[in-house]
mmCIF file of C-alpha atoms and ligand atoms in Angstrom:
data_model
loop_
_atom_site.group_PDB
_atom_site.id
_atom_site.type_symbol
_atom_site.label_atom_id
_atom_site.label_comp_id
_atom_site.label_asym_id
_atom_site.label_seq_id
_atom_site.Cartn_x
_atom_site.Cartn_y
_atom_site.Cartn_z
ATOM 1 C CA UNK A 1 134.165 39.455 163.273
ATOM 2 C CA UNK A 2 137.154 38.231 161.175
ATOM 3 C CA UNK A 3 139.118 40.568 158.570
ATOM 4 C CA UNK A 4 141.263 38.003 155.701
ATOM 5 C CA UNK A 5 143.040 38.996 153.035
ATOM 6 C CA UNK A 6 141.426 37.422 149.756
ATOM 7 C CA UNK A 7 144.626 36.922 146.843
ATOM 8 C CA UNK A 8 144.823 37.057 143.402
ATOM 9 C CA UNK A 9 145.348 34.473 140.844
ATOM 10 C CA UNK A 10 147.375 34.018 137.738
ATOM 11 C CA UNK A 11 147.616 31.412 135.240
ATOM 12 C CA UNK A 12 151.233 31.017 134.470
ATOM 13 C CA UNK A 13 149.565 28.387 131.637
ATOM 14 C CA UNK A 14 146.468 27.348 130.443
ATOM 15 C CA UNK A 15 145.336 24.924 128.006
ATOM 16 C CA UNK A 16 141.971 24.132 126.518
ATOM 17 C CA UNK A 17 141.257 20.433 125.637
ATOM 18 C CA UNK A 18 138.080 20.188 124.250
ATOM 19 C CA UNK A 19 134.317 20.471 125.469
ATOM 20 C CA UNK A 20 133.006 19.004 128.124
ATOM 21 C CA UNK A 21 129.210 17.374 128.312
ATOM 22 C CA UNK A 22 128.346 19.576 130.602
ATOM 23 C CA UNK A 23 129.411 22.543 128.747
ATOM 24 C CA UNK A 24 132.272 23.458 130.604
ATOM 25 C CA UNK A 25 135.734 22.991 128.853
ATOM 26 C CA UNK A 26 138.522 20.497 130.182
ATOM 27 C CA UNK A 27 141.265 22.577 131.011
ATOM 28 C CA UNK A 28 144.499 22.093 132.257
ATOM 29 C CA UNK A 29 146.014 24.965 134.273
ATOM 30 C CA UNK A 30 149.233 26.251 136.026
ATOM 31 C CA UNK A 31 147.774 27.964 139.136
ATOM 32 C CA UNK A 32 149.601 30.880 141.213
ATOM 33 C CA UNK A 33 148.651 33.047 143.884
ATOM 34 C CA UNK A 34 149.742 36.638 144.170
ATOM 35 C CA UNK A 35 150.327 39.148 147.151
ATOM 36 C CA UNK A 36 147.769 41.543 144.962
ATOM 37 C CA UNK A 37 144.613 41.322 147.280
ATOM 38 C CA UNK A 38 141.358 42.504 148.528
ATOM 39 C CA UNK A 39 140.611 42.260 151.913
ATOM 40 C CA UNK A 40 136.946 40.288 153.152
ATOM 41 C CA UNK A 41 135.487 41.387 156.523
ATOM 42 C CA UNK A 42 132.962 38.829 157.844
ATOM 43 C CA UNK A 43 130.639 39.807 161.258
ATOM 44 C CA UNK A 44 127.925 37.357 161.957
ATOM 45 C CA UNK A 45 124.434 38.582 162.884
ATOM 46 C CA UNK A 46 121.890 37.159 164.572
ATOM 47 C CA UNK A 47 119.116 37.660 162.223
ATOM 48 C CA UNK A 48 119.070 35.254 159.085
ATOM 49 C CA UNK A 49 120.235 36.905 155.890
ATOM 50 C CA UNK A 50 123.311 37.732 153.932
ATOM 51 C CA UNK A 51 124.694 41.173 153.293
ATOM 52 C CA UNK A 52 127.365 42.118 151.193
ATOM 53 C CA UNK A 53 128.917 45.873 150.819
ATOM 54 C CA UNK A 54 131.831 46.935 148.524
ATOM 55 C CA UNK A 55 132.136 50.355 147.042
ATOM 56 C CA UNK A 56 133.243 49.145 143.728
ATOM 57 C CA UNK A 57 130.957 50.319 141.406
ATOM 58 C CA UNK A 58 131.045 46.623 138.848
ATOM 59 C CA UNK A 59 130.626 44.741 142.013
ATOM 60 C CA UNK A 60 127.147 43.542 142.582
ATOM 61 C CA UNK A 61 126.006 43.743 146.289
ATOM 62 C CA UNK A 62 123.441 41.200 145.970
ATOM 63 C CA UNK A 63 123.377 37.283 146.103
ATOM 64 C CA UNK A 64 125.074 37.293 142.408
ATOM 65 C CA UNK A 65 128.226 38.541 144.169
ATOM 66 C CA UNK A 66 130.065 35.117 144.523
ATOM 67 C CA UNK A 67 130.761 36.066 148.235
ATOM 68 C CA UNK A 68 127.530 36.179 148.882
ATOM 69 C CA UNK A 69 126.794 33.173 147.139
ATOM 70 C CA UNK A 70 129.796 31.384 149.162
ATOM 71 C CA UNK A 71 128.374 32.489 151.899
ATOM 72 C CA UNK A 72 124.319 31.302 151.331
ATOM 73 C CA UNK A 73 126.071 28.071 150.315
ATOM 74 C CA UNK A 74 127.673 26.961 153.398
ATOM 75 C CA UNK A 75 124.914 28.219 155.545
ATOM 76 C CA UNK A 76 122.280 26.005 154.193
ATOM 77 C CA UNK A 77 125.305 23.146 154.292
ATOM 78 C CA UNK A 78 125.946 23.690 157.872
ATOM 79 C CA UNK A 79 122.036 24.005 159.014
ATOM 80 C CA UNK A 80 122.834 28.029 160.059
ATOM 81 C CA UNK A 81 119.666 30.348 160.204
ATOM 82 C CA UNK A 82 122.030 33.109 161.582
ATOM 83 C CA UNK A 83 123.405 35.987 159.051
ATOM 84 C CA UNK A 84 126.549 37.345 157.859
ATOM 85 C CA UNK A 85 127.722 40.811 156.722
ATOM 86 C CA UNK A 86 130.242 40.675 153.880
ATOM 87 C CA UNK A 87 132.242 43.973 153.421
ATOM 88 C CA UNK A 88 135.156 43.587 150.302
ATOM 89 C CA UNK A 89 137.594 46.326 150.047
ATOM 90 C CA UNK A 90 138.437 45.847 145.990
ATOM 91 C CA UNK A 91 141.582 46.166 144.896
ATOM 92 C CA UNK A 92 141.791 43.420 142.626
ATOM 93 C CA UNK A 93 140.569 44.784 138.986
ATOM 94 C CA UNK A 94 137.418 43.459 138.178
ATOM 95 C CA UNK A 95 136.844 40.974 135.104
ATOM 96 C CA UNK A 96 140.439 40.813 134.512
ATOM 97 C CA UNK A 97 140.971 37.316 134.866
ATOM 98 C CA UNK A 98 142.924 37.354 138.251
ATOM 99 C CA UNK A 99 140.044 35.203 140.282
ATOM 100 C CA UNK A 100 139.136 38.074 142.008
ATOM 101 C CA UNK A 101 135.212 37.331 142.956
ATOM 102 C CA UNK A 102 136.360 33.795 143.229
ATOM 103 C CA UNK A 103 138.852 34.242 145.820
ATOM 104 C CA UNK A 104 136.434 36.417 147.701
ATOM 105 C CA UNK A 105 134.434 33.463 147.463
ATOM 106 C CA UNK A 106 136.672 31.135 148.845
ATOM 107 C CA UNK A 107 137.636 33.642 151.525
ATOM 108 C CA UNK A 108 134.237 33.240 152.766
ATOM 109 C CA UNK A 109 133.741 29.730 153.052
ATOM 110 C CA UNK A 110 137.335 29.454 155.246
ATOM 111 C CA UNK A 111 136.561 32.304 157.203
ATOM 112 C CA UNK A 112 133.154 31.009 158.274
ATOM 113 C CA UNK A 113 134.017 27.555 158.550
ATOM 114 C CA UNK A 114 136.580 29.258 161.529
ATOM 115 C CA UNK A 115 133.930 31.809 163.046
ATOM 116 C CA UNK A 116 131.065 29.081 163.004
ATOM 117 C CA UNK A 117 133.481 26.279 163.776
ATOM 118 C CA UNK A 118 132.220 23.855 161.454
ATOM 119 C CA UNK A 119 135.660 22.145 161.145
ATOM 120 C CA UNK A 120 135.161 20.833 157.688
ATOM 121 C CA UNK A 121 138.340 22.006 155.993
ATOM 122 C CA UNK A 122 139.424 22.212 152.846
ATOM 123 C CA UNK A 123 137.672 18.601 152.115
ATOM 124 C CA UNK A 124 134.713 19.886 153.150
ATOM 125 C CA UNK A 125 134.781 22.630 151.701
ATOM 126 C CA UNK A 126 136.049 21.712 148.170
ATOM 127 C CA UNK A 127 132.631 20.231 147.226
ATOM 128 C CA UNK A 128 131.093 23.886 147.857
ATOM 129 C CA UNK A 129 133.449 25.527 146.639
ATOM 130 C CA UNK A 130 132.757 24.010 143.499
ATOM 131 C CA UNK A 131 129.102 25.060 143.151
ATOM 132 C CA UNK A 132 129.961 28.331 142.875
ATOM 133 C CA UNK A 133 132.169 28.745 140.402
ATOM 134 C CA UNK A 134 134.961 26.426 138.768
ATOM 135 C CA UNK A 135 138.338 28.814 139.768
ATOM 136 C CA UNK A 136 136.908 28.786 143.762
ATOM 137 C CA UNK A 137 138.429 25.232 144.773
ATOM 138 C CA UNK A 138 142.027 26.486 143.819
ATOM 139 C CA UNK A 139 141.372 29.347 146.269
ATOM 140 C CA UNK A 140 141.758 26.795 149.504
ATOM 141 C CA UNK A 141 144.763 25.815 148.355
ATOM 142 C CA UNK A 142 146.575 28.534 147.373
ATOM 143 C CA UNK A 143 150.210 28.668 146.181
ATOM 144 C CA UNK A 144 151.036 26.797 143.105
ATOM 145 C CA UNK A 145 148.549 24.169 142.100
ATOM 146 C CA UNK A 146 147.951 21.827 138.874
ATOM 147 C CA UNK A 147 144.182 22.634 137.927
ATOM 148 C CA UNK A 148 142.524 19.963 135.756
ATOM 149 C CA UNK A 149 138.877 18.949 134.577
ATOM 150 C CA UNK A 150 136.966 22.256 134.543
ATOM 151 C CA UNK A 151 140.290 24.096 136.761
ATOM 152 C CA UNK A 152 138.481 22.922 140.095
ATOM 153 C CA UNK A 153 140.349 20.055 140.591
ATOM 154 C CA UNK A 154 143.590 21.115 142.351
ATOM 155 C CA UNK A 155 146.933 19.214 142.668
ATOM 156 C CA UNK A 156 149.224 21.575 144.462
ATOM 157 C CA UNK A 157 152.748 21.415 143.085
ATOM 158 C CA UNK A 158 155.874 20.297 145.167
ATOM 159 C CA UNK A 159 157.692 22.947 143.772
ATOM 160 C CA UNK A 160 156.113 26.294 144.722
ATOM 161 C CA UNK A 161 157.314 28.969 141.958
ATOM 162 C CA UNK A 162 159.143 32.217 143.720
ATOM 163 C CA UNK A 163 159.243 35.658 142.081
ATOM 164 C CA UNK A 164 158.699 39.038 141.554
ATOM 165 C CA UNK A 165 154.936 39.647 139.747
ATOM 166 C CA UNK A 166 154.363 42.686 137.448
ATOM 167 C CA UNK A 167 150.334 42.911 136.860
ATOM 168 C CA UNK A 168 149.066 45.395 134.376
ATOM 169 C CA UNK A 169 145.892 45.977 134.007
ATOM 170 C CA UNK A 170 144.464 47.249 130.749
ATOM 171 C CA UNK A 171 141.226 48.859 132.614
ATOM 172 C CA UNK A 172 139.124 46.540 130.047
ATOM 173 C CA UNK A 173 137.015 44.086 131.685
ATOM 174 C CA UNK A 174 136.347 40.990 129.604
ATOM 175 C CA UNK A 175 133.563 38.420 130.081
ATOM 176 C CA UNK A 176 134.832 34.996 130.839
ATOM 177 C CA UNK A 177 132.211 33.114 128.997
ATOM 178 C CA UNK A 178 132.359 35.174 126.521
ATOM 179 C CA UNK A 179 136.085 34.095 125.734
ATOM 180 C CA UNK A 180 134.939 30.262 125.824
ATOM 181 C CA UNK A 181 132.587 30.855 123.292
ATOM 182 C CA UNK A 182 134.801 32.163 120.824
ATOM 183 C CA UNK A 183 137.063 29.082 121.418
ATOM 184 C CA UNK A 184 133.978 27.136 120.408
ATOM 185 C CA UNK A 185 133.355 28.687 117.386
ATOM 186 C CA UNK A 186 136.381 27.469 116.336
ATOM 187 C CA UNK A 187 137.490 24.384 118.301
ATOM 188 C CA UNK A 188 139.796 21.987 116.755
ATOM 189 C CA UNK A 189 141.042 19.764 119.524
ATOM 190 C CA UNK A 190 144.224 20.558 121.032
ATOM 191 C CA UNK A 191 147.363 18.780 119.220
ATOM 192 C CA UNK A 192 148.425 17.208 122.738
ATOM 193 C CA UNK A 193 151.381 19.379 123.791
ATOM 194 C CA UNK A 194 151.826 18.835 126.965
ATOM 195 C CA UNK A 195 153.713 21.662 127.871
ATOM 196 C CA UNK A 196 152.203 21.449 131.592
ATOM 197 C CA UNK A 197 152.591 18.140 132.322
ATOM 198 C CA UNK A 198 156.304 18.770 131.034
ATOM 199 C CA UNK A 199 156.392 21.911 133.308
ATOM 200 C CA UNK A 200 155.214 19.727 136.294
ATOM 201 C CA UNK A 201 157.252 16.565 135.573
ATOM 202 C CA UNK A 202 160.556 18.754 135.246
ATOM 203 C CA UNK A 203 159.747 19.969 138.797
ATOM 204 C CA UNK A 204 163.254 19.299 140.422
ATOM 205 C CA UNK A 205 164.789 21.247 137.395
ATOM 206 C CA UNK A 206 164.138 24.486 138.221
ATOM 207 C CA UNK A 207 163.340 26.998 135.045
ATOM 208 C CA UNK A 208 163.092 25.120 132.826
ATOM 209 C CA UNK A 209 160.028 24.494 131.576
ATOM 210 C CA UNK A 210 158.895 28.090 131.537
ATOM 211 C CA UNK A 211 159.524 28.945 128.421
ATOM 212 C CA UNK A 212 157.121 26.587 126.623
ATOM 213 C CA UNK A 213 154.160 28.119 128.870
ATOM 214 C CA UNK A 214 151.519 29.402 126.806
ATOM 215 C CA UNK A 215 147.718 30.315 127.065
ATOM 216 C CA UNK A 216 145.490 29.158 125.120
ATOM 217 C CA UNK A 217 142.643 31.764 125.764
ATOM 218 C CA UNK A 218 144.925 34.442 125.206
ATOM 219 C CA UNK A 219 144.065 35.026 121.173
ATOM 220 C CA UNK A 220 140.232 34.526 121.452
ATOM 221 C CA UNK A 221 140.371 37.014 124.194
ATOM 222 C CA UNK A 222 141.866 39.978 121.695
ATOM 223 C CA UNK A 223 138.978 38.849 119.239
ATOM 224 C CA UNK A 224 136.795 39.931 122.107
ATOM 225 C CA UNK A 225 138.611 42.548 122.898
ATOM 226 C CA UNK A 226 140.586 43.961 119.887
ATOM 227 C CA UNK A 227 141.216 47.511 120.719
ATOM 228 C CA UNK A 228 143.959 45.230 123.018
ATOM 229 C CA UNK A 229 145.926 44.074 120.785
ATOM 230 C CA UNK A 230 148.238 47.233 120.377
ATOM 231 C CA UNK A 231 148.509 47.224 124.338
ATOM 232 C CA UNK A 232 149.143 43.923 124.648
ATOM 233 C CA UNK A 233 152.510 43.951 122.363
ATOM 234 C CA UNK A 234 153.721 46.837 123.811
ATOM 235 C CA UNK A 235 153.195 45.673 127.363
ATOM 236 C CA UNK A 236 154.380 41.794 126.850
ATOM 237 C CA UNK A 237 157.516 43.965 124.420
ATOM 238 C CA UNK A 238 158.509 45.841 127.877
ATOM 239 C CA UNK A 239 157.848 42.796 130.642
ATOM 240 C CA UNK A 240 160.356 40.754 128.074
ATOM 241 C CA UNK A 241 162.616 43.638 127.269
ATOM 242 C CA UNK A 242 163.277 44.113 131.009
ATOM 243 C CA UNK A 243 163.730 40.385 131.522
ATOM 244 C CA UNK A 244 160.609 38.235 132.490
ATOM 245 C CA UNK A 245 161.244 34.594 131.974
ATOM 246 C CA UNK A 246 157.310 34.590 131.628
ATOM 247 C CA UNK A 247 154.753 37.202 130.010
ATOM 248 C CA UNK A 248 151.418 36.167 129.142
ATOM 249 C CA UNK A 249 147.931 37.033 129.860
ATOM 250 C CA UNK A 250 146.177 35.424 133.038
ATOM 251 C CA UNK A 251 142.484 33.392 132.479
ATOM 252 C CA UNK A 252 140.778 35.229 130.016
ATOM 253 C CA UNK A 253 142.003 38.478 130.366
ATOM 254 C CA UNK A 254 141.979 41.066 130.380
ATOM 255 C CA UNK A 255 145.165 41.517 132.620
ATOM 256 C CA UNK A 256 148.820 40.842 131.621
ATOM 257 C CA UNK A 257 151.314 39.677 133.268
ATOM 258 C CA UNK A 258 155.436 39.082 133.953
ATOM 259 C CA UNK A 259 157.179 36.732 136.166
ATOM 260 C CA UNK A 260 160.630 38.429 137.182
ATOM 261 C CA UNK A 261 163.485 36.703 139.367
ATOM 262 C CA UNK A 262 165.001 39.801 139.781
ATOM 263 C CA UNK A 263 162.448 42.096 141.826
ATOM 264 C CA UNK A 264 164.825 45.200 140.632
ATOM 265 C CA UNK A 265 164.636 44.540 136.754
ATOM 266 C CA UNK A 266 160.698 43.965 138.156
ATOM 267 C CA UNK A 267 160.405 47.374 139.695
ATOM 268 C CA UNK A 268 162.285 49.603 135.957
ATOM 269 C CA UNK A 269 159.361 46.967 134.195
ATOM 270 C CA UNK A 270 156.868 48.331 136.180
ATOM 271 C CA UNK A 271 158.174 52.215 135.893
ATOM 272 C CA UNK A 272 158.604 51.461 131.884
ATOM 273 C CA UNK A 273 154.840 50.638 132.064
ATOM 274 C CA UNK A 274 153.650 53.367 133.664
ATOM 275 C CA UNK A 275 155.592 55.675 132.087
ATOM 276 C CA UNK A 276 153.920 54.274 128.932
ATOM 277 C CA UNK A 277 150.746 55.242 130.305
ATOM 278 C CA UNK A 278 149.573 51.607 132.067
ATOM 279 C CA UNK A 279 148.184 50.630 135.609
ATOM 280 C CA UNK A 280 151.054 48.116 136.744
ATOM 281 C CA UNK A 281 150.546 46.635 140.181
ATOM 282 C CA UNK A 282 153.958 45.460 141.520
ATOM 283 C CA UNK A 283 153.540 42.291 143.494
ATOM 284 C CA UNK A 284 155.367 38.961 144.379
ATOM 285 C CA UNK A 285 154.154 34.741 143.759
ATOM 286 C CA UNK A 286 152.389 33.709 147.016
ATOM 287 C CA UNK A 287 153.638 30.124 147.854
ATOM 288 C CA UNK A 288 151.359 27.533 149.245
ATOM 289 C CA UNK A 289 153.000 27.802 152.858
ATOM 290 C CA UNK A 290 152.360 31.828 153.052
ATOM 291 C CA UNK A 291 148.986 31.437 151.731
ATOM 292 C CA UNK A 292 147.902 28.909 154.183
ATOM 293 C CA UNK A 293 149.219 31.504 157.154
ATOM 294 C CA UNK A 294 147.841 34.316 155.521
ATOM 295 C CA UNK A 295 144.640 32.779 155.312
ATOM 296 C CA UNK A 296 144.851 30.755 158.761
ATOM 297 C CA UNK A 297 144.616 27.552 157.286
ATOM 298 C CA UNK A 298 144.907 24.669 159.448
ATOM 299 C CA UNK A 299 147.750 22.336 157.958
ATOM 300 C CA UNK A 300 146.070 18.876 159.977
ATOM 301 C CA UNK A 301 142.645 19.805 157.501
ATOM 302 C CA UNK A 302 143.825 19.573 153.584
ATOM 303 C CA UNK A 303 144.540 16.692 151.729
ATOM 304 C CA UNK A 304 147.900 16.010 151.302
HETATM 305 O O1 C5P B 401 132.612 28.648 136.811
HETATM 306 P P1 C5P B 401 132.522 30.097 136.454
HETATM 307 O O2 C5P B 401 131.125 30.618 136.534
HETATM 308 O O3 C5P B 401 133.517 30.943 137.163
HETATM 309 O O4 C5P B 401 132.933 30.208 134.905
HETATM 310 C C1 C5P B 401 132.601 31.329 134.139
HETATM 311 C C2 C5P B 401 132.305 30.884 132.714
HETATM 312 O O5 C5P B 401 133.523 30.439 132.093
HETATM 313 C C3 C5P B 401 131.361 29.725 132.618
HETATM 314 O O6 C5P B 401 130.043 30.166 132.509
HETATM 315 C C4 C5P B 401 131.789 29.043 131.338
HETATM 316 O O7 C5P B 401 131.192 29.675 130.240
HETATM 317 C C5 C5P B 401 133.272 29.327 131.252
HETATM 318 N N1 C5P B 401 134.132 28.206 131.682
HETATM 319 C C6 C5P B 401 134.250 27.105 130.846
HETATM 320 N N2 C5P B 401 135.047 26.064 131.223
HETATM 321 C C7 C5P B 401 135.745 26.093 132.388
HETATM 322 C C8 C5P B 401 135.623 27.216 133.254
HETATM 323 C C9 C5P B 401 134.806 28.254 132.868
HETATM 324 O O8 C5P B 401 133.645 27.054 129.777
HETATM 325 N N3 C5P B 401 136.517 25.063 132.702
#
């Protein structure tokens, strides 16, 4: 049996570039993990089959749950007719754009690659991890990570970004696809900012390419979800009022968010929230490094 911690996700930026041919859309993504997390117990069985349990009530506990899927994946991979239990204590809210079922995913593939010691490492594991959803390969990594083509190819960043995270969540779950579709409706291809690439290139210089940071999902998902928009400018008008240098929505929502240097100013943001009636989780950026231990990642099998 092995017990992991499975993190959160936010994007600190997110652009759309256009559609893909295989439906997808191109994306270009600013990747960061968070100390917000569920935690994944794995126990192997000996007869064949895969089992997941989470008391959740929006989690599914059948083989649509990503884990489970993760899980079905690598055993047919790896030639394994033995089966796994999957228990997920949730604590990450549920459609709300933090990566949550993908990083349980993920979870799963490095914590049975360990107990079945199949040694294939984050380069094994990246082609899997891709199968089952496109925000799954950033979940070996961990830390801060450049995410291009459909967000599943990772280039973790040099520069790991440090703070203080305030996550609120607006207890409105908000379908992923259903986001990309609206940005289809009305696509005109991105003017190339490059406000990423800028925010990687300028990654000796420290702040400053936070404040051009946006995400581009973030108005199709109020048209989805428009009973938002008066939360969303009070919440962003507190995280900025109290000092975040960033304050945006993560994926496609439903969850905001506020990167704070200052974990005090970080801590009256989050009482200012709830005070105001919100969930705010109060949580810190997750570099690579503490990921990788967290996680029990063998340094000697990622790519460099
Ligand atoms: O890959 P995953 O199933 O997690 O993605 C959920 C949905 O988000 C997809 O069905 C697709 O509609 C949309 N998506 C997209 N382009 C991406 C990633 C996700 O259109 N790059």
């Amino acid at each position: 049996m092995i017990r992991l911690p499975s993190y959160a996700k936010v994007n600190l930026g997110l652009e759309v570039l256009g559609v893909r041919e295989d439906g997808y859309h191109e994306l270009r993504t600013l990747f960061q993990t968070i100390s917000l997390h569920d935690d994944v117990s794995l126990t192997l069985r000996r007869a064949p089959g895969v089992t997941v349990a989470c008391a959740h009530p929006a989690v599914p506990n059948d083989a649509s749950n990503l884990a489970a899927k993760a899980a079905l994946v690598l055993a047919r991979h790896a030639g394994r007719r033995d089966g796994v239990a999957i228990t997920i204590e949730k604590r990450i809210p549920v459609a709300g754009g933090l990566g949550g079922g993908s990083s349980n995913a993920a979870t799963v593939l490095l914590g049975l690659d360990r107990l079945w010691k199949l040694k294939l490492g984050i380069d094994g594991l990246h082609p899997l991890a891709r199968q089952i959803g496109a925000d799954v390969p950033f979940f070996l990594y961990g830390g801060t990570a450049l995410g291009l083509a459909r967000g599943d190819e990772i280039y973790p960043l040099r520069r790991q970004v440090r703070g203080t995270v305030v996550v609120v969540d607006p207890r409105r779950p908000v379908s992923t696809a259903a986001v990309f579709r609206r940005i289809d409706a009305r696509l005109t291809p991105r003017e190339n900012s490059n406000t990423i690439f800028r925010f990687v290139s300028r990654d000796l210089e420290a702040d400053a390419g936070f404040p051009a940071l946006t995400n581009d999902l973030e108005s199709a998902a109020l048209e989805e979800a428009p009973e938002l928009r008066d939360a969303v400018v009070k919440i962003r008008g507190i995280l900025v009022r109290e000092g975040a240098k960033l304050a945006v929505l993560s994926g496609s929502g439903s969850t905001y968010f506020g990167l704070f240097d200052d974990p005090r100013r970080a801590r009256t943001a989050g009482a200012a929230l709830r005070v105001a009636g919100f969930t705010a989780h109060h949580c810190r950026a997750l570099s690579h490094d503490q990921y990788r231990k967290a996680l029990r990642i063998r340094p000697g099998l990622q790519r460099g």
